[in-house]
mmCIF file of C-alpha atoms in Angstrom:
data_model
loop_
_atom_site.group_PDB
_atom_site.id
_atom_site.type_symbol
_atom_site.label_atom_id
_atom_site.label_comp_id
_atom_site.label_asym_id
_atom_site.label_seq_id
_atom_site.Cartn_x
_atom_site.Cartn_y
_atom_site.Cartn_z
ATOM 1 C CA UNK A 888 14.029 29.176 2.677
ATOM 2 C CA UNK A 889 11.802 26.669 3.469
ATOM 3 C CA UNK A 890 12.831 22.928 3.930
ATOM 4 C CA UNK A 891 10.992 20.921 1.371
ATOM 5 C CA UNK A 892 9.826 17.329 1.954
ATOM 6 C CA UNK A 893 9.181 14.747 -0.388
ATOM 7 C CA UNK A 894 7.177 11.430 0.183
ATOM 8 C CA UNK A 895 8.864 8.085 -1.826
ATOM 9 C CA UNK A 896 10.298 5.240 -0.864
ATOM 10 C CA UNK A 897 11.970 4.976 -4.081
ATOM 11 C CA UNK A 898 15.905 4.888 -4.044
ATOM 12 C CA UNK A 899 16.443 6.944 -7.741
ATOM 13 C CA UNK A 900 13.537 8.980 -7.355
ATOM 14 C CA UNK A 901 15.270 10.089 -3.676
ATOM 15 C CA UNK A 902 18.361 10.574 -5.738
ATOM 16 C CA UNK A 903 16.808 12.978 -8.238
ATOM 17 C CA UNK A 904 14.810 14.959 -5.767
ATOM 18 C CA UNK A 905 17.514 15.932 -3.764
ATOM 19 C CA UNK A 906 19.666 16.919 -6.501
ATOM 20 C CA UNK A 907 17.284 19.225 -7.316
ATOM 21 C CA UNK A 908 17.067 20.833 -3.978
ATOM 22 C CA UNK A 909 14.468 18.844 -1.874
ATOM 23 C CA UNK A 910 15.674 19.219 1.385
ATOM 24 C CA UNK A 911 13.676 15.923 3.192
ATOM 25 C CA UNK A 912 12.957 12.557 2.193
ATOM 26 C CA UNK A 913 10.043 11.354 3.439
ATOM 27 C CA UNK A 914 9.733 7.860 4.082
ATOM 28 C CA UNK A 915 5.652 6.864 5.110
ATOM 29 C CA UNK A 916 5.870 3.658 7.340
ATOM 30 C CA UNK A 917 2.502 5.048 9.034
ATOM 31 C CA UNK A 918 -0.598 2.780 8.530
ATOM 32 C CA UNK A 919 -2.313 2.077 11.846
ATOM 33 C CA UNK A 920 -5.097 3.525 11.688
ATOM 34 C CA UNK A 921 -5.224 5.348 8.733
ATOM 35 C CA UNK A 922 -7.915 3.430 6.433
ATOM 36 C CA UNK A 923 -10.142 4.654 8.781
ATOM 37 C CA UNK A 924 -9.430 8.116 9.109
ATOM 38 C CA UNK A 925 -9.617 8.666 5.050
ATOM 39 C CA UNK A 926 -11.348 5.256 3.302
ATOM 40 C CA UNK A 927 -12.567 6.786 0.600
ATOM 41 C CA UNK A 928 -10.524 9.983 0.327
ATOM 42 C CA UNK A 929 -8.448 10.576 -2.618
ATOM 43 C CA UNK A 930 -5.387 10.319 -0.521
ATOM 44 C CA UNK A 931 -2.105 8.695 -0.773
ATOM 45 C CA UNK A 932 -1.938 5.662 1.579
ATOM 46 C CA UNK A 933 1.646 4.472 2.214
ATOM 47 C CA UNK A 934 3.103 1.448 4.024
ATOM 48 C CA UNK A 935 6.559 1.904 3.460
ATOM 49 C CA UNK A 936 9.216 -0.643 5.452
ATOM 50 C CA UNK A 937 12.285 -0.684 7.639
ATOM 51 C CA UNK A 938 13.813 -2.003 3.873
ATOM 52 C CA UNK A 939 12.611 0.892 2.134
ATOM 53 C CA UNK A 940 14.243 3.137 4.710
ATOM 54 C CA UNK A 941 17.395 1.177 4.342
ATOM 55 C CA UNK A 942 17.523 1.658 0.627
ATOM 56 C CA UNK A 943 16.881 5.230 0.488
ATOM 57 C CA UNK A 944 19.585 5.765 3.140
ATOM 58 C CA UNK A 945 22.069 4.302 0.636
ATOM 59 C CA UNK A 946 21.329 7.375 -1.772
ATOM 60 C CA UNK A 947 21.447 9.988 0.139
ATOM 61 C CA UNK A 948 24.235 12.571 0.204
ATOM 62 C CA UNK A 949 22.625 16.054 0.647
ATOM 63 C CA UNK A 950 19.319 15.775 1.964
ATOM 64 C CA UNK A 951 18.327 14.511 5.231
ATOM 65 C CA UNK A 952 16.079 11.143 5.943
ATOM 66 C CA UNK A 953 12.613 11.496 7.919
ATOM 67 C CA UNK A 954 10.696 8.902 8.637
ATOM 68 C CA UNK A 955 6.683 8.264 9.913
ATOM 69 C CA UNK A 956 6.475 5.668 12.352
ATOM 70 C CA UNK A 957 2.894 4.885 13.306
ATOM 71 C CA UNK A 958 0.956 6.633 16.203
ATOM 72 C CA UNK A 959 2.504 5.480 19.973
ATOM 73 C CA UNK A 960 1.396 1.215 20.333
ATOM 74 C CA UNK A 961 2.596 -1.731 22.049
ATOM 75 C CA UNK A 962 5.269 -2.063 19.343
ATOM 76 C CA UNK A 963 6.541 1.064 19.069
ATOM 77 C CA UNK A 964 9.637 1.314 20.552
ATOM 78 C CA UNK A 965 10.933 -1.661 18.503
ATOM 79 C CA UNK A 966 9.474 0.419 15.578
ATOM 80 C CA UNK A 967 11.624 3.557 16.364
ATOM 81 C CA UNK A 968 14.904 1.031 17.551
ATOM 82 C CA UNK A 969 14.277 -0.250 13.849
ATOM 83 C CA UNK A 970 14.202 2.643 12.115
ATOM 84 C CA UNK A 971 17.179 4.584 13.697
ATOM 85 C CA UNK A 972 19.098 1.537 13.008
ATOM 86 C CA UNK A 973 18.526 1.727 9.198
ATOM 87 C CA UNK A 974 19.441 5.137 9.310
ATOM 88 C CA UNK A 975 17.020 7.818 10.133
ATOM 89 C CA UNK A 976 17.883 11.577 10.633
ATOM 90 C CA UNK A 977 14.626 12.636 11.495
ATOM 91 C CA UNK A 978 11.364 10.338 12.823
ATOM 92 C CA UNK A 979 8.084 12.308 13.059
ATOM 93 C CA UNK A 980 4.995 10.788 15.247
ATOM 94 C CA UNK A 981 1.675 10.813 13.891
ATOM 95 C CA UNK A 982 -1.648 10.797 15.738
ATOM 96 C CA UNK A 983 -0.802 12.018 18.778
ATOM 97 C CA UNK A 984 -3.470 12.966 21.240
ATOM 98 C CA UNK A 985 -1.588 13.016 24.895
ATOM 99 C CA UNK A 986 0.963 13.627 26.577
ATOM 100 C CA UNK A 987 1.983 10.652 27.955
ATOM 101 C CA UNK A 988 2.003 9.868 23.838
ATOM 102 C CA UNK A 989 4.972 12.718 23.457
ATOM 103 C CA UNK A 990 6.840 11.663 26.474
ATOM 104 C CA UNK A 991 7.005 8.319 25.579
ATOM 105 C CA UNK A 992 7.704 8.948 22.010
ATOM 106 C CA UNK A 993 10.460 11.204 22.957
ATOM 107 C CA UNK A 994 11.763 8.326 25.835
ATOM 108 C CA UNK A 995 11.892 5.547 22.831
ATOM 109 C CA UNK A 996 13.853 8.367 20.423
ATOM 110 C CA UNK A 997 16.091 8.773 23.476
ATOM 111 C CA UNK A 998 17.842 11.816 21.504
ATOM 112 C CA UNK A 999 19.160 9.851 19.369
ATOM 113 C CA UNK A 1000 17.392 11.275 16.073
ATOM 114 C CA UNK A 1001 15.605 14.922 15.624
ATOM 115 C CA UNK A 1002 11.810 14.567 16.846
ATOM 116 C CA UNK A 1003 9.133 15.934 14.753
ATOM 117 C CA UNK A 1004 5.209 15.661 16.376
ATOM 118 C CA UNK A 1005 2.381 15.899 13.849
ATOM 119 C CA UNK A 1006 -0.264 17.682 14.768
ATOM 120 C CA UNK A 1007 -3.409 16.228 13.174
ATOM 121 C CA UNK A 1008 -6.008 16.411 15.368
ATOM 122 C CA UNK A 1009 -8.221 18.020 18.268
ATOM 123 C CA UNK A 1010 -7.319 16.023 20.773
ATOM 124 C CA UNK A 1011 -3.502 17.116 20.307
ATOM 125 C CA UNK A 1012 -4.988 20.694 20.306
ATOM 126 C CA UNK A 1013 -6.512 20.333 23.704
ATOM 127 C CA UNK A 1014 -3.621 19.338 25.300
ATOM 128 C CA UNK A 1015 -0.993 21.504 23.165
ATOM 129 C CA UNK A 1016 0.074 23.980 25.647
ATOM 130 C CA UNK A 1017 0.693 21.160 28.068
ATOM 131 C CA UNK A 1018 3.309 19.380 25.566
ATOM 132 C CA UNK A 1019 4.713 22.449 24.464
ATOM 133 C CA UNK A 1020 6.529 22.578 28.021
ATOM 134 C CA UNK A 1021 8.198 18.915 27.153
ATOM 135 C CA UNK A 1022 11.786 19.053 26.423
ATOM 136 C CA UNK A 1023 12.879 17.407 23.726
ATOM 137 C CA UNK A 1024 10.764 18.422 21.243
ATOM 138 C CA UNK A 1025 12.635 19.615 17.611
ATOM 139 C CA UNK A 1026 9.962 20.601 15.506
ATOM 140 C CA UNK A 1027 6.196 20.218 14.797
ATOM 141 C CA UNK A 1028 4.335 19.708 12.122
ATOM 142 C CA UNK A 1029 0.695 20.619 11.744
ATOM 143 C CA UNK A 1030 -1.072 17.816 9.614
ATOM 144 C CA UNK A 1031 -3.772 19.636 7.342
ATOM 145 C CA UNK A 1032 -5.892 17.031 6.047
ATOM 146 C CA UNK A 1033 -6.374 15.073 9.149
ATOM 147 C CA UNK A 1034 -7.031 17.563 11.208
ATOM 148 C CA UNK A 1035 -9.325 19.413 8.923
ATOM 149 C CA UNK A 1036 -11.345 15.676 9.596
ATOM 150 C CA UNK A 1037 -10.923 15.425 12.844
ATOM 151 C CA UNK A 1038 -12.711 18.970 13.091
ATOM 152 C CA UNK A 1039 -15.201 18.069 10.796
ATOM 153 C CA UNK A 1040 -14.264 21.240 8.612
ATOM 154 C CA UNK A 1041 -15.282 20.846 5.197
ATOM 155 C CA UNK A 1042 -11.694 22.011 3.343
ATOM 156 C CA UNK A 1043 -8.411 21.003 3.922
ATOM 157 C CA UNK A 1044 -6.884 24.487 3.980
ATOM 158 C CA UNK A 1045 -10.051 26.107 5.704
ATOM 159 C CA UNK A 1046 -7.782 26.712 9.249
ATOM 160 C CA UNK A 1047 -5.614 28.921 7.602
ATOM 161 C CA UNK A 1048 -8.122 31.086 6.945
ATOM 162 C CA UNK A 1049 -10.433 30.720 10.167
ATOM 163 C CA UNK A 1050 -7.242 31.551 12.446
ATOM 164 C CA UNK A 1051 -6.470 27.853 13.512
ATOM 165 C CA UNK A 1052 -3.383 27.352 12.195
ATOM 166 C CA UNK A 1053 -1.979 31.398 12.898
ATOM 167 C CA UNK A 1054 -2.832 30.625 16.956
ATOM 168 C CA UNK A 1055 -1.350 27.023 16.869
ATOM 169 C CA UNK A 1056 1.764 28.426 15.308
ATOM 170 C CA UNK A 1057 1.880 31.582 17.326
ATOM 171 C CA UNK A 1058 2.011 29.079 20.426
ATOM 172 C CA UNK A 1059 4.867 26.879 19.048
ATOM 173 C CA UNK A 1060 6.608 29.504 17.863
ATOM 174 C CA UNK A 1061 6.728 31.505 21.570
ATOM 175 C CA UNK A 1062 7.838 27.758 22.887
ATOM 176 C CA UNK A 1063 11.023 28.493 20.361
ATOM 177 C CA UNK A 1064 10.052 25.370 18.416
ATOM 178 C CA UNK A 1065 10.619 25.544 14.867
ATOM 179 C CA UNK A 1066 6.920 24.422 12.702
ATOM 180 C CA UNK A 1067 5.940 23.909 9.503
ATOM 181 C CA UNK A 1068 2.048 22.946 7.829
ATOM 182 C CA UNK A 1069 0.346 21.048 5.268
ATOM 183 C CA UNK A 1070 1.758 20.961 1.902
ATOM 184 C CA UNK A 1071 1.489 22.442 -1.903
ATOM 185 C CA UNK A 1072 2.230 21.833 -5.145
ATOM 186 C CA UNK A 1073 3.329 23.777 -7.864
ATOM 187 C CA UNK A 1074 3.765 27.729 -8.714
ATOM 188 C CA UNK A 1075 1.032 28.635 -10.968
ATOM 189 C CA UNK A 1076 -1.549 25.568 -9.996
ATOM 190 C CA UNK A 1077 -3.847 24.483 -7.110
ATOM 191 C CA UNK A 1078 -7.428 24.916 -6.826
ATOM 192 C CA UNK A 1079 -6.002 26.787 -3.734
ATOM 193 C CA UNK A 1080 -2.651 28.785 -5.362
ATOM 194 C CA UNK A 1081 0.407 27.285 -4.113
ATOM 195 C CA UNK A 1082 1.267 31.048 -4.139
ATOM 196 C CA UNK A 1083 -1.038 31.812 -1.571
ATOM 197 C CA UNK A 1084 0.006 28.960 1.122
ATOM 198 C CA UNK A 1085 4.111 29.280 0.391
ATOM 199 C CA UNK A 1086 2.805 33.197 1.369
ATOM 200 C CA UNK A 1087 1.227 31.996 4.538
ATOM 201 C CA UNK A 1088 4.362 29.942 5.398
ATOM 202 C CA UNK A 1089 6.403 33.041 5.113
ATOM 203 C CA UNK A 1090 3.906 35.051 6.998
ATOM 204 C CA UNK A 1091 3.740 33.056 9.659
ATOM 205 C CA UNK A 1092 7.156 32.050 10.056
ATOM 206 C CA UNK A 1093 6.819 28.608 9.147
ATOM 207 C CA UNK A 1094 10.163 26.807 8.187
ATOM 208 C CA UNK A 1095 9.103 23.352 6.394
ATOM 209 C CA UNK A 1096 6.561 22.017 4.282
ATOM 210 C CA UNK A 1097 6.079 18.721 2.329
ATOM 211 C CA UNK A 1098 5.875 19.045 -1.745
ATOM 212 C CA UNK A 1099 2.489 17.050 -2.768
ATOM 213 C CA UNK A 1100 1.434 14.162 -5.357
ATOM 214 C CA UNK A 1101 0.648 17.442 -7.038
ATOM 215 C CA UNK A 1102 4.342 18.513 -7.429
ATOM 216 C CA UNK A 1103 5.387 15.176 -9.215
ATOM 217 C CA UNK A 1104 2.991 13.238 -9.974
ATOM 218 C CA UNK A 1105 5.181 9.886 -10.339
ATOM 219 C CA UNK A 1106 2.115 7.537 -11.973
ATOM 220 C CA UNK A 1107 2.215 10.145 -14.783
ATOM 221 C CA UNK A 1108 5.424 10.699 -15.319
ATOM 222 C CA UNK A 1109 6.944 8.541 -18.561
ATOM 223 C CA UNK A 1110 10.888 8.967 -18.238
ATOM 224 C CA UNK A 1111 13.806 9.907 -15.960
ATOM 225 C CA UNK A 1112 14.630 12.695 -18.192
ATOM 226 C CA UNK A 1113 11.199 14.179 -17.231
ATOM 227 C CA UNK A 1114 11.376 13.054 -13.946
ATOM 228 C CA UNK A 1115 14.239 15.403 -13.544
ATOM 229 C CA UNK A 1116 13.127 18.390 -15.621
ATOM 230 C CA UNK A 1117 9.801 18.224 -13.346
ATOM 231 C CA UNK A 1118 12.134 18.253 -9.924
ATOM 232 C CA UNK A 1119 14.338 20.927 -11.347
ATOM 233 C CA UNK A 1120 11.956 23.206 -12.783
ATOM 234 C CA UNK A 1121 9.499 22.975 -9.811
ATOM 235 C CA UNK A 1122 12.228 23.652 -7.232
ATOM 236 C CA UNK A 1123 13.741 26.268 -8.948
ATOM 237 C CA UNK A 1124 10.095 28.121 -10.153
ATOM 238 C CA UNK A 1125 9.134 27.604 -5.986
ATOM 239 C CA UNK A 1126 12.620 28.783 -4.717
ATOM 240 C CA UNK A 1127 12.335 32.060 -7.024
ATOM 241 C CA UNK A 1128 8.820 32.680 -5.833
ATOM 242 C CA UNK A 1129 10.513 32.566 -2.344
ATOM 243 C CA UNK A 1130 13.135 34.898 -3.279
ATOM 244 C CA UNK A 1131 10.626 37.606 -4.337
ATOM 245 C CA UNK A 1132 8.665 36.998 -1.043
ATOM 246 C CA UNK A 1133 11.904 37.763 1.175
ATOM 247 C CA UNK A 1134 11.914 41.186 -0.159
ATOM 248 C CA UNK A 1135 8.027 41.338 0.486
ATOM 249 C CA UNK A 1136 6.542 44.080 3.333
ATOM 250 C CA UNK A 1137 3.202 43.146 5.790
ATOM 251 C CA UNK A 1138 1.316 44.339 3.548
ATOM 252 C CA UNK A 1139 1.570 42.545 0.907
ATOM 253 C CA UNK A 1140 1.336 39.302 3.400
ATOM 254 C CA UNK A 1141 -1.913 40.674 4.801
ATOM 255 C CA UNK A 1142 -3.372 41.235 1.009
ATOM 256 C CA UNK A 1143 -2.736 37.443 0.001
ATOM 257 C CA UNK A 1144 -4.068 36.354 2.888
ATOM 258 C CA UNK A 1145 -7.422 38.183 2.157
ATOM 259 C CA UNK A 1146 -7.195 36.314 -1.192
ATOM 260 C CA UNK A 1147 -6.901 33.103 0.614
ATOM 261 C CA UNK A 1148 -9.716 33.368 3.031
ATOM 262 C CA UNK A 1149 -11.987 34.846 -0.089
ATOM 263 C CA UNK A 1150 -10.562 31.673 -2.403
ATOM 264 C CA UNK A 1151 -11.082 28.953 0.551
ATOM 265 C CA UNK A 1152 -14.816 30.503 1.125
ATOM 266 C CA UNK A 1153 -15.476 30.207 -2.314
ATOM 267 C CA UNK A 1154 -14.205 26.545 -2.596
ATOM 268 C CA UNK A 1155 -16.283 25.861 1.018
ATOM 269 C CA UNK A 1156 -19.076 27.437 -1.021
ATOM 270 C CA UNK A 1157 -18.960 25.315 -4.007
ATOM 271 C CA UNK A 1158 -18.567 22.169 -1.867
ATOM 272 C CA UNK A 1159 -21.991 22.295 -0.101
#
């Protein structure tokens, strides 16, 4: 199964979601730098805080705490001391492009926490089989919408199909590092199936993946009642779908990943 991630830095809404199953909170402290990347874009901008991390540690009973710091500065290491001292399991580093960035990421975490690198653009790809040789390294995430930017690709899901994401993952994977990529939202929507990427996961051996604004959309959500029902149901509709996938032959794998390359060309298409 794969561990789910959800973005808030809200203390019940951390509650619900991992009573329902999600595996990750995901608090967003990241904000160097990121105006610039996606001004503009109709994309979440967080600037969570050292407080925010604090108060959805207090909650938290079942499902680990992961937290963004911002991309290797002069202030980082306080950043990261910070952070594991409120109570981080997990602390993922964005925007990484060398690596001296990775070794001195993974010097600040000192093995104290589980390290997660996010993989978001092509300078990181250039210099990927050099990092992959770094101890120290627990997991890495590649970043879909940033890197489909830094590329200058037109779609955010457009490396799954043009192979990008299959060789990047074929690397970590023969470096026995565990990955995950991008994100979805629920069974039965997406202009790009959430059926067709949780396949792609499984196909590729991916093992994480964070749940979008698409999954639970908080700003239209009127109640906690419904706040729950919409954790619950999507968990458990998403978990089922990954039942019936773990009985699933190559085949079938190869066939939906046909469908995505033909449903990503046709959304490229449109787009122009």
């Amino acid at each position: 199964m794969l561990k789910l991630m959800y973005i808030t830095n809200q203390p019940r809404v951390a509650d619900i979601a991992q009573n329902a199953g999600v595996n990750r909170i995901f608090i967003d402290m990241e904000y160097i730098g990121k105006y610039e990347r996606q001004g503009g874009m109709d994309t979440v901008q967080n600037h969570h805080t050292i407080g925010d991390v604090k108060a959805v540690r207090a909650v938290l009973n079942k499902s680990d705490l992961l937290v963004r710091v911002n991309p290797i500065h002069s202030g980082s290491k306080a950043e990261i001391d910070g952070v594991i001292n409120a109570g981080a399991d997990i602390i993922m580093l964005p925007m990484w492009k060398t690596e001296d960035d990775v070794k001195r990421f993974l010097d600040y975490t000192g093995g104290r926490v589980k390290t997660i690198l996010l993989l978001e653009n092509k300078e990181a790809l250039g210099c990927i089989d050099d990092v992959l040789e770094i101890e120290g390294i627990d997991e890495i995430h590649i970043g879909l919408n940033d890197l489909h930017l830094s590329l200058g690709l037109n779609f955010i899901f457009e490396p799954l199909s043009n192979g990008l994401v299959e060789n990047i993952s074929e690397k970590i994977k023969n470096a026995g590092i565990s990955f995950g990529f991008g994100g979805f939202g629920r069974i039965g929507e997406g202009l790009l199936p959430a059926e067709y990427i949780i396949s792609e996961h499984y196909r590729l051996g991916s093992s994480m993946a964070i749940l979008s604004r698409t999954f639970c959309n908080l700003s239209k959500i009127e109640n906690e009642d419904e706040l729950f029902e919409t954790f619950d149901s999507g968990v458990k509709d998403l978990r089922k779908y990954e039942d019936f996938l773990s009985s699933c032959e190559k085949e079938f794998f190869d066939d939906t990943h046909r469908k995505l390359c033909r449903c990503v060309k046709g959304i490229i298409g449109e787009s122009k």
